[in-house]
Amino acid sequence: MAKKQTAEAEEKHRRDGDPVFGYRALPGIADEMLDRDGNVRPVWQPLLSALGRMDETDLANRFARADRYLRDAGVFYRAYGGRENSERSWPLSHIPVLIDEAEWAVVSQGLIQRAELLERVVADIYGENRLVQEGLLPPALVASNPEFLRPLVGVKPADGHFLHFCSFEIGRGPDGNWWVLSDRTEAPSGAGFALENRVATTRAFSDLYAETHVHRLAGFFGAFRDTLQARKQHPDDRIAVLSPGIANETYFEHAYIARYLGFMLLEGEDLTVVGGRVMVRTVAGLKPIGVLWRRLDAAFADPIELNQSSHIGTPGIVEALRAGSVSIVNALGSGIVESRAFLAFMPAICRHLLGEEQRLPSIATWWCGQQAERDNVAGNVERMVIGPAYSTRPFFDDNGQSVLGTSLCEGGTSVSEWLGTGGGKLVGQEVVTLSTTPAWVRGRLTPRPMSLRVFAARTRDGWQIMPGGFARIGSGDDVAAIAMQAGGTAADVWIVSNKPVEYTTLLPAEESFTRNMPGSLPSRAADNLFWLGRYIERAEGALRILRAWHGRFAQAADPNMPLLKDVTDYLAALDINTRQPVPDSLLANIDSALVSAGNIRDRFSPDGWLALNDLSRTARKFRATVQAGDDATHAMTILLRKLAGFAGLVHENMYRFTGWRFLSIGRYIERGLHMTRLLGHMSGPEAPDGAYDMLLEIGDSVMTHRRRYNVNTAALTVTDLLALDPLNPRSVLYQLNEIKTEVELLPNAFVNGQMSPFYRETMRLHSGLAVMTPEAMTATVYKQLERDLEKLSNLLAQTYLG
């Protein structure tokens, strides 16, 4: 039977003092700024002096710079609830939280001890299970815990450690003592947001940051990156961040961390297990994965042995763990120690396993599965928050699952009866009053409750604590409003030294270097790049046709004139409705491009992402405002310019490697299809008057036609220029030339000295068109060419994207 906790908790309160009651903060003064004597802490004085010298305009400009950086970088989190999940701008609280390095050293030592303690607990639960046998943990807290993964019992991690990256929610009581509110060992989030908070805040206070000895964050990430590199068992192993996908609340961070550290960003469908080894599907075939930094919940990692309803995991992952062929950060099942009830037993476990007291205590917690603890909670219900024992979140961030003890007497059921019925599933925690930190609210510094999210990484030199983190700031006095889903904000945390700090960077210090080529491109990333190219080109083709249509409609004001009706029928077959100045299908293509780009955020530049979002916003604005005719013509021109800006950014900035080739091939295939369909429909003998001029306008080749042909537009000249001219970037043959060039450089273009089926079809299609003459280009030829281009797209998918 587990040892009792009541006397121990009471003794802790006698020893350390009550962290909640008997304290009244000075009105309008943030606790974080004051020492125990009520004086402003020295670490805050430079910032307060600087703020005092700034007027409202200066501050507004500074805060605007920070907000603009976050918008430009595309930093977001996903809010849940309402009709649909939505991306929201990262809610920065512009005033940083300042902590002296001497105080932080004490906090760090406490967290290092705690990380090692959690490691020992997880290792015991999935190993010898001595804590339960010796009565230090109730059996129910393990066996009934939804985070306990029985298939992992006895499975030892390949590198010998269960925990590699942890975070802790900590808070300071108004009396100045720090407390651990919760432990995060499952898939801790927020480290990437801490980096972005730092960059944004330094944009606001660049002068002050340069003068203040603030510890940098890069060294922490560099040490962890190097440690993961050392975990690889084979030289050809890859390291990847494993994400649940774009719908996850913190997907931006997954992409950001992968890009920052140079790791692959993968999802479960990217992986397969072959011969006990985890492999990633790439366009060059299966490649081994040696280390997975897991950002999805463990139960969803393997639908065979864990949660069978999971659609985001990889069958066989547990098998690979048993084989010892892959290291997973953190080990599957390690989230069990996040459960709230574990806080009640950690002090005794710490003394048992480490032979010392906890240096950083948890908030007082009682598991109600024991009679003495139930009685204590029931007897002090007015001081308690009562919530699920197996919850993995702090009481103030539980979306209504926890309730104040004083609200439990409704309906005639006594608290004692309620606890007696379901006590094994409940814990009582003493209400915590968090200290306050200054936040800028409506033009003035205002105290707001605060908790800190702090990160610990296992490195080759042991546990290392990030010198900072991010603070969650309440939107009001209510502690529950700290959660960002409830309207809270996030602030940077500056750990300040009284002497200059080392400047750290992730770039190597050596003067010599090795030029590493980019890693193998995952098939899913190639698929998204390919379709990004197609959707963008599809949108451009529609814009060019619509602009030409509305330009002529503005002159004739008669949609039934032969040319306009002919083009209207053509567009209708493509699901483009000319009665809508900005058709729904156009918006759908732009949205699809956004989804494809969103799925490869780790490979997509922030500038490109901004340009694509700007295109989408502008198109939606025009959808609601423009009218047919001149108004729509002007709108289409603006959208084409924005789209050209996006294409230019991609063209100028994207590294010319495998990803670029799939993006480019997608564009070339779609542009070839666009022009082939148009020519097949509008260049025949029954083409209405003005069709050839309209074709040249859509193909952006009016001036080129005038220079190259000293005749008026005619079927043969238009066909020659738009179908067969290898120098015209709008012609069909030009697209096939470019496709052939890119395909030659793709992996496995040659197999055993022979062309792959995809390469062979590319060569056949190119050669067949290259020998054609304008006279031979009939509607039948165009129709076959359209089918061949679609076949080429399918062959690419079969060869590289399956």
Tab-separated table of C-alpha atoms in Angstrom, residues 116-358:
chain	number	residue	atom	x	y	z
A	116	GLU	CA	16.602	12.973	-13.359
A	117	LEU	CA	13.949	11.919	-10.863
A	118	LEU	CA	11.333	11.598	-13.616
A	119	GLU	CA	13.786	9.529	-15.666
A	120	ARG	CA	14.234	7.123	-12.765
A	121	VAL	CA	10.479	6.848	-12.217
A	122	VAL	CA	9.707	6.076	-15.872
A	123	ALA	CA	12.555	3.566	-16.007
A	124	ASP	CA	11.166	1.797	-12.930
A	125	ILE	CA	7.568	1.723	-14.195
A	126	TYR	CA	8.609	0.057	-17.456
A	127	GLY	CA	11.338	-1.961	-15.768
A	128	GLU	CA	11.565	-3.531	-12.309
A	129	ASN	CA	8.400	-1.857	-10.923
A	130	ARG	CA	9.987	-1.531	-7.467
A	131	LEU	CA	8.147	1.703	-6.628
A	132	VAL	CA	4.818	-0.100	-6.674
A	133	GLN	CA	6.207	-3.168	-4.895
A	134	GLU	CA	7.633	-1.043	-2.088
A	135	GLY	CA	4.483	1.018	-1.608
A	136	LEU	CA	5.779	4.303	-2.983
A	137	LEU	CA	3.234	4.332	-5.826
A	138	PRO	CA	-0.329	2.993	-5.694
A	139	PRO	CA	-0.775	0.189	-8.264
A	140	ALA	CA	-3.914	1.890	-9.596
A	141	LEU	CA	-1.997	4.999	-10.641
A	142	VAL	CA	-0.009	2.827	-13.013
A	143	ALA	CA	-2.354	0.056	-14.083
A	144	SER	CA	-5.396	2.316	-14.606
A	145	ASN	CA	-3.473	5.189	-16.114
A	146	PRO	CA	-4.373	5.814	-19.782
A	147	GLU	CA	-0.781	6.944	-20.375
A	148	PHE	CA	0.588	3.564	-19.250
A	149	LEU	CA	1.467	1.541	-22.347
A	150	ARG	CA	1.667	-2.116	-21.355
A	151	PRO	CA	3.340	-3.277	-24.641
A	152	LEU	CA	6.352	-1.135	-23.715
A	153	VAL	CA	7.001	-2.905	-20.396
A	154	GLY	CA	10.484	-4.385	-20.505
A	155	VAL	CA	11.454	-2.504	-23.668
A	156	LYS	CA	14.692	-0.673	-22.955
A	157	PRO	CA	15.499	2.410	-25.066
A	158	ALA	CA	18.356	1.962	-27.518
A	159	ASP	CA	20.373	4.731	-25.860
A	160	GLY	CA	19.488	3.691	-22.319
A	161	HIS	CA	17.369	6.763	-21.505
A	162	PHE	CA	13.608	7.233	-21.451
A	163	LEU	CA	13.597	11.022	-21.220
A	164	HIS	CA	15.584	13.390	-23.422
A	165	PHE	CA	13.548	16.584	-23.603
A	166	CYS	CA	11.183	17.761	-20.877
A	167	SER	CA	9.381	20.903	-19.930
A	168	PHE	CA	8.031	22.124	-16.642
A	169	GLU	CA	5.294	24.565	-15.826
A	170	ILE	CA	6.534	26.508	-12.829
A	171	GLY	CA	5.116	29.416	-10.910
A	172	ARG	CA	6.266	31.733	-8.193
A	173	GLY	CA	4.064	32.355	-5.215
A	174	PRO	CA	3.628	35.942	-4.062
A	175	ASP	CA	6.063	35.135	-1.233
A	176	GLY	CA	8.840	34.580	-3.794
A	177	ASN	CA	9.080	30.766	-3.667
A	178	TRP	CA	9.036	28.806	-6.933
A	179	TRP	CA	6.744	25.787	-7.339
A	180	VAL	CA	6.364	23.123	-10.030
A	181	LEU	CA	2.815	23.182	-11.336
A	182	SER	CA	3.168	20.312	-13.822
A	183	ASP	CA	5.690	18.127	-15.599
A	184	ARG	CA	5.644	17.637	-19.379
A	185	THR	CA	7.340	14.455	-20.567
A	186	GLU	CA	5.039	13.154	-23.310
A	187	ALA	CA	5.749	15.525	-26.221
A	188	PRO	CA	6.653	18.898	-24.676
A	189	SER	CA	5.775	21.878	-26.846
A	190	GLY	CA	6.823	25.500	-26.806
A	191	ALA	CA	10.583	25.499	-27.332
A	192	GLY	CA	10.234	26.849	-30.874
A	193	PHE	CA	7.805	29.494	-29.694
A	194	ALA	CA	10.353	30.524	-27.065
A	195	LEU	CA	12.839	31.163	-29.865
A	196	GLU	CA	10.349	33.238	-31.824
A	197	ASN	CA	9.392	35.170	-28.681
A	198	ARG	CA	13.059	36.026	-28.257
A	199	VAL	CA	13.461	37.284	-31.812
A	200	ALA	CA	10.243	39.317	-31.688
A	201	THR	CA	11.011	40.867	-28.300
A	202	THR	CA	14.512	41.859	-29.361
A	203	ARG	CA	12.960	43.604	-32.364
A	204	ALA	CA	11.005	45.732	-29.896
A	205	PHE	CA	13.894	46.360	-27.502
A	206	SER	CA	16.973	45.880	-29.665
A	207	ASP	CA	18.852	48.721	-27.956
A	208	LEU	CA	18.080	47.502	-24.453
A	209	TYR	CA	18.790	43.862	-25.363
A	210	ALA	CA	22.208	44.820	-26.727
A	211	GLU	CA	23.078	46.575	-23.473
A	212	THR	CA	21.659	43.889	-21.176
A	213	HIS	CA	23.633	40.735	-20.488
A	214	VAL	CA	20.892	38.297	-21.501
A	215	HIS	CA	21.831	34.642	-21.861
A	216	ARG	CA	21.328	33.379	-25.434
A	217	LEU	CA	19.232	30.357	-26.348
A	218	ALA	CA	21.190	28.952	-29.308
A	219	GLY	CA	23.681	27.076	-27.122
A	220	PHE	CA	20.901	25.055	-25.531
A	221	PHE	CA	19.541	23.945	-28.907
A	222	GLY	CA	23.008	23.335	-30.294
A	223	ALA	CA	23.901	21.022	-27.415
A	224	PHE	CA	20.681	19.064	-27.860
A	225	ARG	CA	21.155	18.818	-31.626
A	226	ASP	CA	24.684	17.478	-31.163
A	227	THR	CA	23.408	14.947	-28.636
A	228	LEU	CA	20.781	13.638	-31.045
A	229	GLN	CA	23.416	13.396	-33.758
A	230	ALA	CA	25.451	11.219	-31.413
A	231	ARG	CA	22.433	8.926	-30.858
A	232	LYS	CA	22.603	7.638	-34.450
A	233	GLN	CA	23.757	4.036	-34.607
A	234	HIS	CA	24.691	4.111	-38.305
A	235	PRO	CA	26.293	6.881	-40.376
A	236	ASP	CA	23.447	6.868	-42.902
A	237	ASP	CA	20.723	7.220	-40.254
A	238	ARG	CA	18.485	10.278	-40.439
A	239	ILE	CA	17.076	12.382	-37.607
A	240	ALA	CA	13.492	13.555	-37.863
A	241	VAL	CA	10.810	15.438	-35.985
A	242	LEU	CA	7.666	13.291	-35.988
A	243	SER	CA	4.557	15.490	-36.179
A	244	PRO	CA	0.841	14.610	-36.044
A	245	GLY	CA	0.395	16.969	-39.013
A	246	ILE	CA	-0.827	20.365	-40.019
A	247	ALA	CA	-4.025	20.187	-37.928
A	248	ASN	CA	-2.062	20.029	-34.681
A	249	GLU	CA	-2.184	23.040	-32.371
A	250	THR	CA	1.583	23.572	-32.475
A	251	TYR	CA	2.383	22.428	-36.024
A	252	PHE	CA	4.163	25.707	-36.747
A	253	GLU	CA	6.623	24.892	-33.987
A	254	HIS	CA	7.264	21.407	-35.344
A	255	ALA	CA	8.166	22.881	-38.731
A	256	TYR	CA	10.189	25.690	-37.158
A	257	ILE	CA	12.273	23.386	-34.940
A	258	ALA	CA	12.924	20.971	-37.817
A	259	ARG	CA	14.098	23.828	-40.035
A	260	TYR	CA	16.135	25.456	-37.242
A	261	LEU	CA	18.010	22.282	-36.343
A	262	GLY	CA	18.251	20.872	-39.865
A	263	PHE	CA	16.125	17.757	-39.199
A	264	MET	CA	13.515	16.173	-41.428
A	265	LEU	CA	9.864	16.887	-40.586
A	266	LEU	CA	7.850	13.705	-40.983
A	267	GLU	CA	4.412	12.329	-40.300
A	268	GLY	CA	3.458	8.756	-39.526
A	269	GLU	CA	2.507	7.999	-43.115
A	270	ASP	CA	6.039	8.911	-44.227
A	271	LEU	CA	7.467	5.992	-42.293
A	272	THR	CA	7.442	2.237	-42.612
A	273	VAL	CA	9.166	-0.508	-40.653
A	274	VAL	CA	11.205	-2.996	-42.669
A	275	GLY	CA	13.223	-5.731	-41.027
A	276	GLY	CA	12.880	-4.106	-37.625
A	277	ARG	CA	14.220	-0.745	-38.849
A	278	VAL	CA	12.250	2.468	-39.266
A	279	MET	CA	12.518	3.773	-42.814
A	280	VAL	CA	11.313	6.970	-44.441
A	281	ARG	CA	9.761	6.858	-47.886
A	282	THR	CA	11.730	9.228	-50.103
A	283	VAL	CA	11.842	9.893	-53.821
A	284	ALA	CA	15.140	7.995	-53.828
A	285	GLY	CA	13.656	4.958	-52.065
A	286	LEU	CA	13.549	3.873	-48.425
A	287	LYS	CA	16.107	5.518	-46.131
A	288	PRO	CA	16.803	4.600	-42.479
A	289	ILE	CA	15.725	6.745	-39.549
A	290	GLY	CA	17.910	6.537	-36.453
A	291	VAL	CA	16.359	9.157	-34.163
A	292	LEU	CA	12.755	10.372	-33.975
A	293	TRP	CA	11.939	13.451	-31.933
A	294	ARG	CA	8.326	12.563	-31.250
A	295	ARG	CA	5.700	15.331	-31.179
A	296	LEU	CA	2.622	13.119	-31.307
A	297	ASP	CA	1.087	11.326	-28.351
A	298	ALA	CA	2.646	7.925	-27.750
A	299	ALA	CA	-0.586	5.942	-27.919
A	300	PHE	CA	-1.079	7.038	-31.529
A	301	ALA	CA	2.425	6.043	-32.644
A	302	ASP	CA	1.664	2.439	-33.549
A	303	PRO	CA	-1.855	1.330	-34.595
A	304	ILE	CA	-0.886	-2.339	-34.337
A	305	GLU	CA	0.212	-2.541	-30.707
A	306	LEU	CA	-1.123	0.683	-29.206
A	307	ASN	CA	-4.198	2.694	-30.273
A	308	GLN	CA	-5.712	0.688	-33.119
A	309	SER	CA	-7.858	3.613	-34.257
A	310	SER	CA	-4.822	5.790	-34.939
A	311	HIS	CA	-4.477	7.127	-38.468
A	312	ILE	CA	-1.347	9.167	-37.750
A	313	GLY	CA	1.007	6.462	-36.534
A	314	THR	CA	3.287	3.928	-38.160
A	315	PRO	CA	2.615	0.189	-37.876
A	316	GLY	CA	5.599	-1.591	-36.386
A	317	ILE	CA	7.214	1.250	-34.417
A	318	VAL	CA	7.071	-0.766	-31.192
A	319	GLU	CA	8.688	-3.687	-33.009
A	320	ALA	CA	11.559	-1.402	-34.037
A	321	LEU	CA	11.939	-0.246	-30.434
A	322	ARG	CA	12.230	-3.833	-29.253
A	323	ALA	CA	14.897	-4.376	-31.895
A	324	GLY	CA	16.790	-1.372	-30.552
A	325	SER	CA	17.190	0.091	-34.040
A	326	VAL	CA	15.703	3.526	-33.358
A	327	SER	CA	15.819	6.079	-30.542
A	328	ILE	CA	12.591	7.917	-29.795
A	329	VAL	CA	12.571	11.237	-27.946
A	330	ASN	CA	10.892	10.840	-25.470
A	331	ALA	CA	10.375	7.093	-25.104
A	332	LEU	CA	6.869	5.823	-25.782
A	333	GLY	CA	4.948	5.666	-22.526
A	334	SER	CA	6.973	8.333	-20.745
A	335	GLY	CA	3.907	10.560	-20.500
A	336	ILE	CA	2.646	8.561	-17.536
A	337	VAL	CA	4.528	10.792	-15.078
A	338	GLU	CA	2.653	13.834	-16.368
A	339	SER	CA	-0.451	12.597	-14.548
A	340	ARG	CA	-1.488	15.052	-11.882
A	341	ALA	CA	-1.743	12.424	-9.126
A	342	PHE	CA	1.981	11.646	-9.382
A	343	LEU	CA	2.748	15.032	-7.808
A	344	ALA	CA	1.437	13.698	-4.497
A	345	PHE	CA	4.069	10.964	-4.358
A	346	MET	CA	7.123	12.674	-5.803
A	347	PRO	CA	8.590	13.962	-2.489
A	348	ALA	CA	8.794	10.458	-0.977
A	349	ILE	CA	9.998	8.948	-4.254
A	350	CYS	CA	12.710	11.602	-4.478
A	351	ARG	CA	14.005	10.734	-1.024
A	352	HIS	CA	13.887	7.037	-1.889
A	353	LEU	CA	15.556	7.192	-5.308
A	354	LEU	CA	17.893	10.153	-4.935
A	355	GLY	CA	18.371	10.253	-1.183
A	356	GLU	CA	17.492	13.947	-0.934
A	357	GLU	CA	14.598	16.360	-0.706
A	358	GLN	CA	13.092	17.975	-3.776
